Coordinates of C-alpha atoms in Angstrom, one line a residue:
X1 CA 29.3 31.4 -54.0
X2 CA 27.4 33.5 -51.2
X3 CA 24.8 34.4 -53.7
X4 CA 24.4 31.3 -55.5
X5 CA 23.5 29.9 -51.9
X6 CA 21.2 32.9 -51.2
X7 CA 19.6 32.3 -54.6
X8 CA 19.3 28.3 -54.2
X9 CA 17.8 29.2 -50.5
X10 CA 15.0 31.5 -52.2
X11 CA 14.1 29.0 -54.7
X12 CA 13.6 26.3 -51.9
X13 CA 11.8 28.7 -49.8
X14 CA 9.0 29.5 -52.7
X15 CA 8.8 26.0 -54.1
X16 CA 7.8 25.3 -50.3
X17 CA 5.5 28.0 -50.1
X18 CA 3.4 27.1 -53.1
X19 CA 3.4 23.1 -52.8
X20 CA -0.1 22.2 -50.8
X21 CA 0.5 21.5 -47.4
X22 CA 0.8 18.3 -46.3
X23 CA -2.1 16.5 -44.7
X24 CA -2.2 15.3 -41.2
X25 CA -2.0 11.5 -40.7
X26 CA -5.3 9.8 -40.6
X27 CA -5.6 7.9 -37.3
X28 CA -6.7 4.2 -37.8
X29 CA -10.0 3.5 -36.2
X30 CA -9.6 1.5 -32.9
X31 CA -11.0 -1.9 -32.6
X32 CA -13.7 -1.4 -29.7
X33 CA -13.9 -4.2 -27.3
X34 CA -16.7 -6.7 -26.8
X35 CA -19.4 -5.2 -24.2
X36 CA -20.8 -7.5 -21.2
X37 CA -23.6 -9.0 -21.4
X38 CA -26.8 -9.7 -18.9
X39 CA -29.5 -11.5 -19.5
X40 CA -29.2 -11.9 -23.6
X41 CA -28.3 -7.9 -23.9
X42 CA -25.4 -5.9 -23.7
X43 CA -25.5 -3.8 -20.9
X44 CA -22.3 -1.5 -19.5
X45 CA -21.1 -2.8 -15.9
X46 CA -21.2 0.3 -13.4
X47 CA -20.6 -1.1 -9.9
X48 CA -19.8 -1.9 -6.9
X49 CA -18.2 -4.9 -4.8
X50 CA -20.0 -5.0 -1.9
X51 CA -24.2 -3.8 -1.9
X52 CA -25.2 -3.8 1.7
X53 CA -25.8 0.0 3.5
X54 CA -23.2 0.9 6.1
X55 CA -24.7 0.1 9.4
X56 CA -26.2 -3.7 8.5
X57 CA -24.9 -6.3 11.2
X58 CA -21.9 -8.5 9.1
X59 CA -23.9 -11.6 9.5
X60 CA -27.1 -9.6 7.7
X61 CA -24.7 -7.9 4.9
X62 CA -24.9 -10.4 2.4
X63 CA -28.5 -10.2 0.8
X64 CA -29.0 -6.6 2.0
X65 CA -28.8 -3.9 -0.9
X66 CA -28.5 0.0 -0.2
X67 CA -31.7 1.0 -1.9
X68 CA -29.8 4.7 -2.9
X69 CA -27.2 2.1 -5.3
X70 CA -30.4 1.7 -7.3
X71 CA -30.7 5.8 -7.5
X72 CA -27.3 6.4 -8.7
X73 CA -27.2 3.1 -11.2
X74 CA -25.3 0.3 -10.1
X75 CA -26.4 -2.7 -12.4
X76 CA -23.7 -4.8 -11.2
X77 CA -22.1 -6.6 -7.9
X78 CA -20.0 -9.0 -6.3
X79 CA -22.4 -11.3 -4.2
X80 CA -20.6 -13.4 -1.5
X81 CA -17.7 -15.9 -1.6
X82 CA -17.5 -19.4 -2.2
X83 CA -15.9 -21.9 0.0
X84 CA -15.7 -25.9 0.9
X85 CA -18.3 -26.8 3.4
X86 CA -15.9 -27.0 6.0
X87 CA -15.4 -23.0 5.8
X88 CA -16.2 -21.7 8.9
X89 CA -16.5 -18.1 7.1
X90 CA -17.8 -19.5 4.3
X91 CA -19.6 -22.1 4.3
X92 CA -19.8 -24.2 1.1
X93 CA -22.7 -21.9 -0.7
X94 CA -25.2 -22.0 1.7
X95 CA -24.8 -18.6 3.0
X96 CA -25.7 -16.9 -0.7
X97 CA -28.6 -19.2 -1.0
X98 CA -30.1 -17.5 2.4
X99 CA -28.6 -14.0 0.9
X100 CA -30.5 -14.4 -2.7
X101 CA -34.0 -15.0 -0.2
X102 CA -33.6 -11.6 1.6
X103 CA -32.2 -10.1 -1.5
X104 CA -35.2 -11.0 -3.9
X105 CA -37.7 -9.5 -1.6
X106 CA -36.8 -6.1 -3.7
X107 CA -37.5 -6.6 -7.3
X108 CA -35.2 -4.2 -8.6
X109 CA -32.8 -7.0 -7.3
X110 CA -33.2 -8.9 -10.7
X111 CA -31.7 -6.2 -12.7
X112 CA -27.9 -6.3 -10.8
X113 CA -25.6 -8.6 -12.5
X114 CA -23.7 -10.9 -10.1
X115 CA -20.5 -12.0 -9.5
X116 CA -19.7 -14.8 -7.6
X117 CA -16.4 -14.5 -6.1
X118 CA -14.6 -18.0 -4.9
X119 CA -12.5 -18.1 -1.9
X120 CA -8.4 -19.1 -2.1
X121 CA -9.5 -22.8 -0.4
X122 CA -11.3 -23.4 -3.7
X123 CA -8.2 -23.4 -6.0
X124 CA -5.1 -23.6 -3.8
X125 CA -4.2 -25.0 -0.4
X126 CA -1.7 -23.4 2.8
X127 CA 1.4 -24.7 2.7
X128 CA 3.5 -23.5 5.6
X129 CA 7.2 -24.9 4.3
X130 CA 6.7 -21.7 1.6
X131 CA 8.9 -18.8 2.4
X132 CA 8.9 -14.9 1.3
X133 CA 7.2 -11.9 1.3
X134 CA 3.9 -11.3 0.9
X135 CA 2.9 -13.2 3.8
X136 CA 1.0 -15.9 1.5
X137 CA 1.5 -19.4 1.4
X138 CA -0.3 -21.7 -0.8
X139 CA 0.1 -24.0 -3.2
X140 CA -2.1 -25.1 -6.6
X141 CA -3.7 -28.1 -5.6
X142 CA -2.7 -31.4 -7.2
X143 CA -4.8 -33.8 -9.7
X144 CA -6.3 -35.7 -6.9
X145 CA -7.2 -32.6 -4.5
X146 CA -9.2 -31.3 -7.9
X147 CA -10.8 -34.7 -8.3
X148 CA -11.7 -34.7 -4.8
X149 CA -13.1 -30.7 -4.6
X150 CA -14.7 -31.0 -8.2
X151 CA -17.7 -32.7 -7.3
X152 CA -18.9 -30.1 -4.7
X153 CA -17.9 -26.8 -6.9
X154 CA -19.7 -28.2 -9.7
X155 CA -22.8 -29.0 -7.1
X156 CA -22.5 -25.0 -6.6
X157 CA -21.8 -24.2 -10.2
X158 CA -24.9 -25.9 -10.7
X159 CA -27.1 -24.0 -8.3
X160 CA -26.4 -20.4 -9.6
X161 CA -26.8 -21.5 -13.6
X162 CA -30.5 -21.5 -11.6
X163 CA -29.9 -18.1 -10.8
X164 CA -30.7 -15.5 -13.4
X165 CA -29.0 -12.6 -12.6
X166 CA -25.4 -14.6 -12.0
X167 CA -23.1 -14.1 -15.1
X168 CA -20.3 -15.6 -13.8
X169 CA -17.1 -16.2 -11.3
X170 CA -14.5 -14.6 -10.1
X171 CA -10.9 -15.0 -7.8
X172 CA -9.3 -12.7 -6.2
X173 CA -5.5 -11.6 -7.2
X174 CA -4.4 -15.3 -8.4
X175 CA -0.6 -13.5 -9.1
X176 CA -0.4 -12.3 -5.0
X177 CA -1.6 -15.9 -3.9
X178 CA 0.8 -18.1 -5.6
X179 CA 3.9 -15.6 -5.8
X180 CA 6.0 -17.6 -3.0
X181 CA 5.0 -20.7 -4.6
X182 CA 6.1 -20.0 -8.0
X183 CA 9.2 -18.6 -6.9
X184 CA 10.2 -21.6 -4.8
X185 CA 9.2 -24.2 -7.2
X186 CA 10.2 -21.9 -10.8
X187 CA 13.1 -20.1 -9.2
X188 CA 15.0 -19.6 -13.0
X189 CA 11.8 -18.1 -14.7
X190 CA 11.4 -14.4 -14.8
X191 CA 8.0 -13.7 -12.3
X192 CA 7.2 -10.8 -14.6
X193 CA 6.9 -12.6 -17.8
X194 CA 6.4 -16.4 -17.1
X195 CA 3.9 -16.4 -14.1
X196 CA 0.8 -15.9 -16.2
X197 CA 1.6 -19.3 -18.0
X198 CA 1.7 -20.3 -14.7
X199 CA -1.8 -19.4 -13.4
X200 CA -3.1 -20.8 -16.5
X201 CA -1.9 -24.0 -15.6
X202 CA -2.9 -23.9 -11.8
X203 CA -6.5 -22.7 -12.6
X204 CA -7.9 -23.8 -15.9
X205 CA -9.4 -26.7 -14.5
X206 CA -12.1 -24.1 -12.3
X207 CA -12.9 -22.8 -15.8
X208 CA -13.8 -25.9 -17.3
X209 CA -16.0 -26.6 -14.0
X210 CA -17.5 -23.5 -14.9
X211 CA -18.2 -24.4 -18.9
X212 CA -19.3 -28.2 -17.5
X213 CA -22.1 -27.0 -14.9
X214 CA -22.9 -23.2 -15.4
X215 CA -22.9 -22.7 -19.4
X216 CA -22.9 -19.4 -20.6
X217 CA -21.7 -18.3 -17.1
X218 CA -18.2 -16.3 -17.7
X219 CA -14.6 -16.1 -15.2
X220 CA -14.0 -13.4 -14.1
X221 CA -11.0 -12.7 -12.4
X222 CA -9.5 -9.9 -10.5
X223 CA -5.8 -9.9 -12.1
X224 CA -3.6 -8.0 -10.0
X225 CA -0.4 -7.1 -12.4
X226 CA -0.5 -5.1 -15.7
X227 CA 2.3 -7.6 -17.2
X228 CA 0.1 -10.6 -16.7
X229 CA -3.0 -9.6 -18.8
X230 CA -1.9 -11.1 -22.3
X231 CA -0.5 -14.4 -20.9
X232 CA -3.0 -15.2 -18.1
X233 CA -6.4 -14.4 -21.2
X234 CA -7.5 -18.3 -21.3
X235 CA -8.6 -18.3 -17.8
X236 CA -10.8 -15.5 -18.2
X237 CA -13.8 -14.2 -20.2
X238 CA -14.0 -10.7 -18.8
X239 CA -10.6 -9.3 -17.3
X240 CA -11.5 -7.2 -13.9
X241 CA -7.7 -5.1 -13.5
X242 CA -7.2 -2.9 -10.3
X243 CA -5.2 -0.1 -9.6
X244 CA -4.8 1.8 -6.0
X245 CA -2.9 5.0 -6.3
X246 CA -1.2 6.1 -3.5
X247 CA 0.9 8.9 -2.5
X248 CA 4.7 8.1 -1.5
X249 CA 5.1 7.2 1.4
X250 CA 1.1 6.4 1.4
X251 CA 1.1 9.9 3.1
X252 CA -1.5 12.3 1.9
X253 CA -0.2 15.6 1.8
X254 CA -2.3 17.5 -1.0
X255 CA -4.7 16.6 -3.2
X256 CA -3.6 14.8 -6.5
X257 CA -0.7 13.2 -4.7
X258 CA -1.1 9.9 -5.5
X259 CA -0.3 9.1 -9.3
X260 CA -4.0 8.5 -10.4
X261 CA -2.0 8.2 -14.0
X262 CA -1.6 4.7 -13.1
X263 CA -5.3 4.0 -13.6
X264 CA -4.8 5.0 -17.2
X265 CA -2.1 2.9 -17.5
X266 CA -3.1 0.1 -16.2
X267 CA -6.2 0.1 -17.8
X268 CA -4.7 0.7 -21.6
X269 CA -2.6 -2.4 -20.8
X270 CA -5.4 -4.6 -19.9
X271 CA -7.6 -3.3 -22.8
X272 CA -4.8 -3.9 -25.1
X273 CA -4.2 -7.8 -24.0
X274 CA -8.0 -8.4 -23.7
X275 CA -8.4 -6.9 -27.4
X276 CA -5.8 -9.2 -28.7
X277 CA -7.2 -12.4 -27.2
X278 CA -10.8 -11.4 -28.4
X279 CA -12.0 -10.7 -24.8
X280 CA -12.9 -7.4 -22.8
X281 CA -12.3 -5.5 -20.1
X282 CA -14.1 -4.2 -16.5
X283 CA -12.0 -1.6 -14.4
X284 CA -11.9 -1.9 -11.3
X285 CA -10.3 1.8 -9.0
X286 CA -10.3 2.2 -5.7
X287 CA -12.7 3.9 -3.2
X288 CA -12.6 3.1 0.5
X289 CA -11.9 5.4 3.5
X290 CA -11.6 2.5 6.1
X291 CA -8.8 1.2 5.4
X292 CA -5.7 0.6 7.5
X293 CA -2.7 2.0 5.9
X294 CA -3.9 3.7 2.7
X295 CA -4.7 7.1 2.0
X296 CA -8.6 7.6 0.4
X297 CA -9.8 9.6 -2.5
X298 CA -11.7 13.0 -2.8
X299 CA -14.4 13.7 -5.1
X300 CA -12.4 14.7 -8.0
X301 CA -10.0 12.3 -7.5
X302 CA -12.7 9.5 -7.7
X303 CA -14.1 11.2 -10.2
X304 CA -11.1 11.0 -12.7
X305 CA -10.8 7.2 -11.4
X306 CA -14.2 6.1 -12.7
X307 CA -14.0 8.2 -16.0
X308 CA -10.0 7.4 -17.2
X309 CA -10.5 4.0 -17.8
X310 CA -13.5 4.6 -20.1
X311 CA -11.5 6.5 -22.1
X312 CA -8.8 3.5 -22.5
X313 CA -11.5 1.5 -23.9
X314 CA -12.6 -0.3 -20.4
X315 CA -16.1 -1.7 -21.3
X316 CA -17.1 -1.6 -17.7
X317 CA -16.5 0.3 -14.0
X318 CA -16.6 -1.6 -10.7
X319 CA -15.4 0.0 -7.6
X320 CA -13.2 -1.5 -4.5
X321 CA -15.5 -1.7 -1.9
X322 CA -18.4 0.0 -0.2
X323 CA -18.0 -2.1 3.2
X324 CA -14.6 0.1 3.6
X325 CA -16.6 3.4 3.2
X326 CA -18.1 5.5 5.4
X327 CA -21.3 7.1 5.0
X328 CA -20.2 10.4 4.4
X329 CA -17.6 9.1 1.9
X330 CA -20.6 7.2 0.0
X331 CA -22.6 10.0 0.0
X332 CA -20.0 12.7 -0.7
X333 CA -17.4 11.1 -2.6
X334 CA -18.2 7.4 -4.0
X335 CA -21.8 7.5 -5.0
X336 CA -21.6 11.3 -6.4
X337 CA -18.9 9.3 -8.9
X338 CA -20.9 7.0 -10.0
X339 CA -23.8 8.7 -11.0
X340 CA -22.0 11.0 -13.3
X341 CA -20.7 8.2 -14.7
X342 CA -24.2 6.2 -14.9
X343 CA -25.7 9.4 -16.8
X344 CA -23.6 8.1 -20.4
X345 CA -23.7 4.6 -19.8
X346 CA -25.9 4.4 -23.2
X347 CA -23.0 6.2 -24.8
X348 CA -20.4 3.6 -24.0
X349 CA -22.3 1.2 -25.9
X350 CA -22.2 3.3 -28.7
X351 CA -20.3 2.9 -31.8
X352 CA -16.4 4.1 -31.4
X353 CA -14.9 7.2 -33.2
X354 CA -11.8 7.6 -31.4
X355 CA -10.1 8.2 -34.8
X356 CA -11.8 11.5 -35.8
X357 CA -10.3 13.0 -32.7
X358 CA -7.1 14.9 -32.2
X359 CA -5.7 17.1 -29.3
X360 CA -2.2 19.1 -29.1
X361 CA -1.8 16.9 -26.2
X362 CA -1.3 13.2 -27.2
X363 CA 2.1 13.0 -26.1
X364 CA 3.2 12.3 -22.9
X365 CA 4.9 15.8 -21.8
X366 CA 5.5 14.8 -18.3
X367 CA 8.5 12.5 -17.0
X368 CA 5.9 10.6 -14.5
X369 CA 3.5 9.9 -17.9
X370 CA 6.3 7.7 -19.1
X371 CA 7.5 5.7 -16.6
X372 CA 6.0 2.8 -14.5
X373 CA 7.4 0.2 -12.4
X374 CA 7.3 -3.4 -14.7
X375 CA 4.4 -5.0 -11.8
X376 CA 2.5 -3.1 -8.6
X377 CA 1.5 -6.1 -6.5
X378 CA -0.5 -3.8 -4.7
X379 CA 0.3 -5.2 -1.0
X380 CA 1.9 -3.0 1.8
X381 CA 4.7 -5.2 2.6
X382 CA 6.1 -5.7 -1.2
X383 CA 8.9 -3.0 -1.8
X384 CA 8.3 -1.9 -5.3
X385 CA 10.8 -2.2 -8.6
X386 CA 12.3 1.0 -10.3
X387 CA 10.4 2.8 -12.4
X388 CA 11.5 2.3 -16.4
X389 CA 10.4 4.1 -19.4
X390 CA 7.6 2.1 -21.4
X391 CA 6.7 2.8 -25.2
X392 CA 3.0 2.7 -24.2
X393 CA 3.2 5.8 -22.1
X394 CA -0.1 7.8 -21.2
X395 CA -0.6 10.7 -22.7
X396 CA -0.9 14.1 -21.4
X397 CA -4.9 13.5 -22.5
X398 CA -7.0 10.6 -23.3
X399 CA -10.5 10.6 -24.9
X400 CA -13.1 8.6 -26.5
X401 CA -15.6 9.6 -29.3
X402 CA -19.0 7.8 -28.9
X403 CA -22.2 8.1 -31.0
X404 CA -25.7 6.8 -29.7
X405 CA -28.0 5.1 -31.6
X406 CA -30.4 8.0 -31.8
X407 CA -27.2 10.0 -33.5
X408 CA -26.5 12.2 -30.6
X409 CA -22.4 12.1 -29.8
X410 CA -20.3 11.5 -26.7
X411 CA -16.8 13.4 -26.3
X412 CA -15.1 12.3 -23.1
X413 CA -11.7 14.1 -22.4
X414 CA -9.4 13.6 -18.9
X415 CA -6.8 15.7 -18.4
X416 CA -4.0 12.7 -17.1
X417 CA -2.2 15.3 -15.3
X418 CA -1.1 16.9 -11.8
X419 CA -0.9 20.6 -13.7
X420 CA -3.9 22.7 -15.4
X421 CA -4.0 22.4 -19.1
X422 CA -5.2 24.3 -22.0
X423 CA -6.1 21.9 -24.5
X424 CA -7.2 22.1 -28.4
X425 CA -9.5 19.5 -29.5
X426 CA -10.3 18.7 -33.2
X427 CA -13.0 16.5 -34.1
X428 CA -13.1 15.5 -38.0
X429 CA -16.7 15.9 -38.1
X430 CA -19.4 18.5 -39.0
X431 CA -19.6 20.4 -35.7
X432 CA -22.7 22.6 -34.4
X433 CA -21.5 26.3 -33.4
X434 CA -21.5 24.9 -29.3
X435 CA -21.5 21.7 -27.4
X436 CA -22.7 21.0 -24.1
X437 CA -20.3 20.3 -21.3
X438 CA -22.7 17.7 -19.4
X439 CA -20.8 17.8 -15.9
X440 CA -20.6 21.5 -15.4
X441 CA -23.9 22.2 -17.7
X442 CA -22.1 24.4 -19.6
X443 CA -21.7 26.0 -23.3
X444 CA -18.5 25.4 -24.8
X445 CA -18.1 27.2 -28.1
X446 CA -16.8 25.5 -31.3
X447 CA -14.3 27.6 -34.0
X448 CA -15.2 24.9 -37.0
X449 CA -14.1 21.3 -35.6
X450 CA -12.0 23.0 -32.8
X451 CA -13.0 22.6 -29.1
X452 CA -10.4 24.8 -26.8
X453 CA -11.1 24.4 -23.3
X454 CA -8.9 24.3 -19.7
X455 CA -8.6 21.3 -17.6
X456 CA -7.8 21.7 -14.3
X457 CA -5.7 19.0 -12.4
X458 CA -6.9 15.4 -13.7
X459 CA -10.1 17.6 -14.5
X460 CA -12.7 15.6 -16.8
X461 CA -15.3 17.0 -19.5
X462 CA -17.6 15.4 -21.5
X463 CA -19.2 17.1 -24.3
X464 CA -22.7 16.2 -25.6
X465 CA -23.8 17.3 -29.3
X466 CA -26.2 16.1 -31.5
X467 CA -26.7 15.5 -35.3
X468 CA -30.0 17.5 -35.6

């Protein structure tokens, strides 16, 4: 019996040996995402929130652009808020028409794209009988308050459609402003799942002002919670989604502290919602170091915040917000950023190729890649949830394949972890014998389609070859 099993085990082993081995699973290509577009032409968003240099007077700021944005190749801001006339701090819109004079004295002016960002009086109103934390309480307003407020809004709609370089409108966290009010007045709906409905209902009517007096203009809204994206997609045209990472205990001890993972994250779920509804996607990380309470980012830090995303499918990068930087954090940290990012921009319009790439490190190795609390309301006096285990987890490394026009290719890799990696990249195409690591401007040999190379802590490479 022992040697009929040896016999039936040697049989198996050479019937193995000699069948061809099995080929790898072909990825499906992914379905890129809609770029932005300016002025009739697609054009990748790399931005900022605020424009003005660091020691302009606050009544001056508005209309007053840094002239080294230009330099490192910011084609995109937000350009002052919107409020009823009686709005002491913002007056009706009077304020950006005064800002658009000073800021037009520059021509390069005309080739940002702006955002117009509307202030909470403009779609909800206090309401001081609303209890809960955060400290915010207002309501939606009701038909008649709309009625009443429509006629001015769309007065203001229909100045900027006069305005060339405004592509649209935006609000600011709609989820954080009416979370006491839905759970007062919805108080058996799940907040996670049901308040994106909600929002829909409390604010289409601003996007129908929009389509009435501003055509072609988009919404753009800063949504605050990854588990709102898919329900909240009528109300906007282009999803801005924002992540802060902070350490625990918003304590910096070390580098890398904060899970900048979550930037990942949060931007494959909002790519993934806007893909569905047909729509796309601008990221938005953070970078401030004047600000009470959080902890601010280093240069590599910032750097993996501004490159991530892009590799999530994020069809645009707008930072959070120069007027909370100081100068040496612009100059040393924030502006370094974005002009490494600026440098591929014609790359990310590219066509995608995501599927001819493989690494060994797709899967999530690392307990922290896998788990995520189900919202992060981003406000200091919300106690978080517990983490749970998602099925979209981030993977140890994320990348993008992108080919130019001219036929040169794009190869961004970001290592999505605290610990070095060595990593083993294979591209499924016909590969010169080195590529060019843009960032470090160095060689990086290639073994037939294999690329090895280390990544140090949330370490980012992008590799630059060419057809010819």
């Amino acid at each position: 019996m022992k040697k009929t099993s040896a016999f039936l085990a040697a049989l198996l082993m050479i019937f193995a040996i000699s069948m061809p081995a099995a080929s790898p699973v072909k990825k499906e290509p992914v379905k890129p995402l809609a770029p932005v577009m300016f002025k009739g032409k697609p054009f990748f968003p790399i931005g900022v929130y605020d424009l003005a240099p660091r020691k302009v007077k606050s009544h001056h700021r508005l209309g007053s652009i840094d002239p080294k944005l230009y330099e490192i190749g910011v084609n995109i801001a937000f350009f002052g808020n919107l409020g009823l006339p009686d709005n002491k701090r913002y007056p009706g819109y009077s304020h950006i028409k005064k800002a658009f004079e000073r800021a037009k004295k520059d021509p390069r002016f005309s080739d940002i794209a702006l955002i117009i960002n509307w202030s909470e009086g403009i779609h909800c109103e206090y309401d001081p009988s609303l209890t809960g934390k955060p400290k915010r309480k207002y309501r939606p307003l009701n038909e008649a308050e709309r009625k009443e407020r429509s006629k001015f809004i769309g007065e203001a709609f229909s100045y900027f459609a006069t305005q060339p370089n405004v592509i649209g409108y935006s609000m600011d966290e709609p989820e954080n402003t009416f979370t006491n009010y839905f759970r007062t007045h919805r108080p058996n709906d799940d907040m996670n799942n049901r308040i994106g409905g909600a929002l829909v209902e409390y604010t289409y009517w601003l996007k129908e002002l929009i389509d009435k007096h501003h055509p072609g203009a988009m919404q753009i809204p800063i949504i605050a919670w990854w588990g709102t994206y898919k329900d909240v997609s009528p109300i906007y045209d282009v999803l801005i989604a924002n992540q802060y990472p902070q350490p625990p205990g918003r304590v910096k001890s070390a580098e890398f502290a904060a899970g900048l993972y979550e930037v990942s994250f949060d931007a494959a779920r909002a790519v993934s919602a806007a893909r569905a509804a047909n729509k796309t996607v601008i990221y938005m990380p953070p970078s401030f170091d004047k600000l009470n309470n959080w902890c601010t980012q280093t240069f590599k830090e910032m750097r993996y915040m501004v490159f991530a995303p892009v590799t999530r499918g994020a069809m645009g990068i707008m930072t959070w917000r120069l007027n909370r930087c100081s100068q040496e954090f612009r100059d040393n940290v924030l502006y370094p950023a974005i002009k490494e990012l600026s440098q591929f921009k014609d790359y990310y319009l590219g066509s995608w190729h995501d599927e001819l790439v493989t690494s060994d490190h797709d899967q999530a190795t690392a307990d922290y890649l896998k788990k995520f609390v189900a919202r992060d309301e981003l406000l200091a006096d919300v106690k978080l949830g517990k983490k749970q285990v998602v099925k979209d987890f981030v993977p140890d490394v994320s990348y993008c394949l992108r080919r130019k026009a001219d036929g040169s290719w794009m190869l961004l890799v970001v290592n999505n972890r605290r610990e070095a990696l060595d990593v083993t990249l294979t591209v499924d195409l016909k590969m010169p014998q080195t590529v060019k690591e843009a960032l470090s401007n160095k060689s990086v040999n290639v073994d037939g389609k294999v690329i090895k190379d280390n990544f140090a802590p949330f370490d980012v490479k992008v590799y630059i070859w060419s057809e010819k």
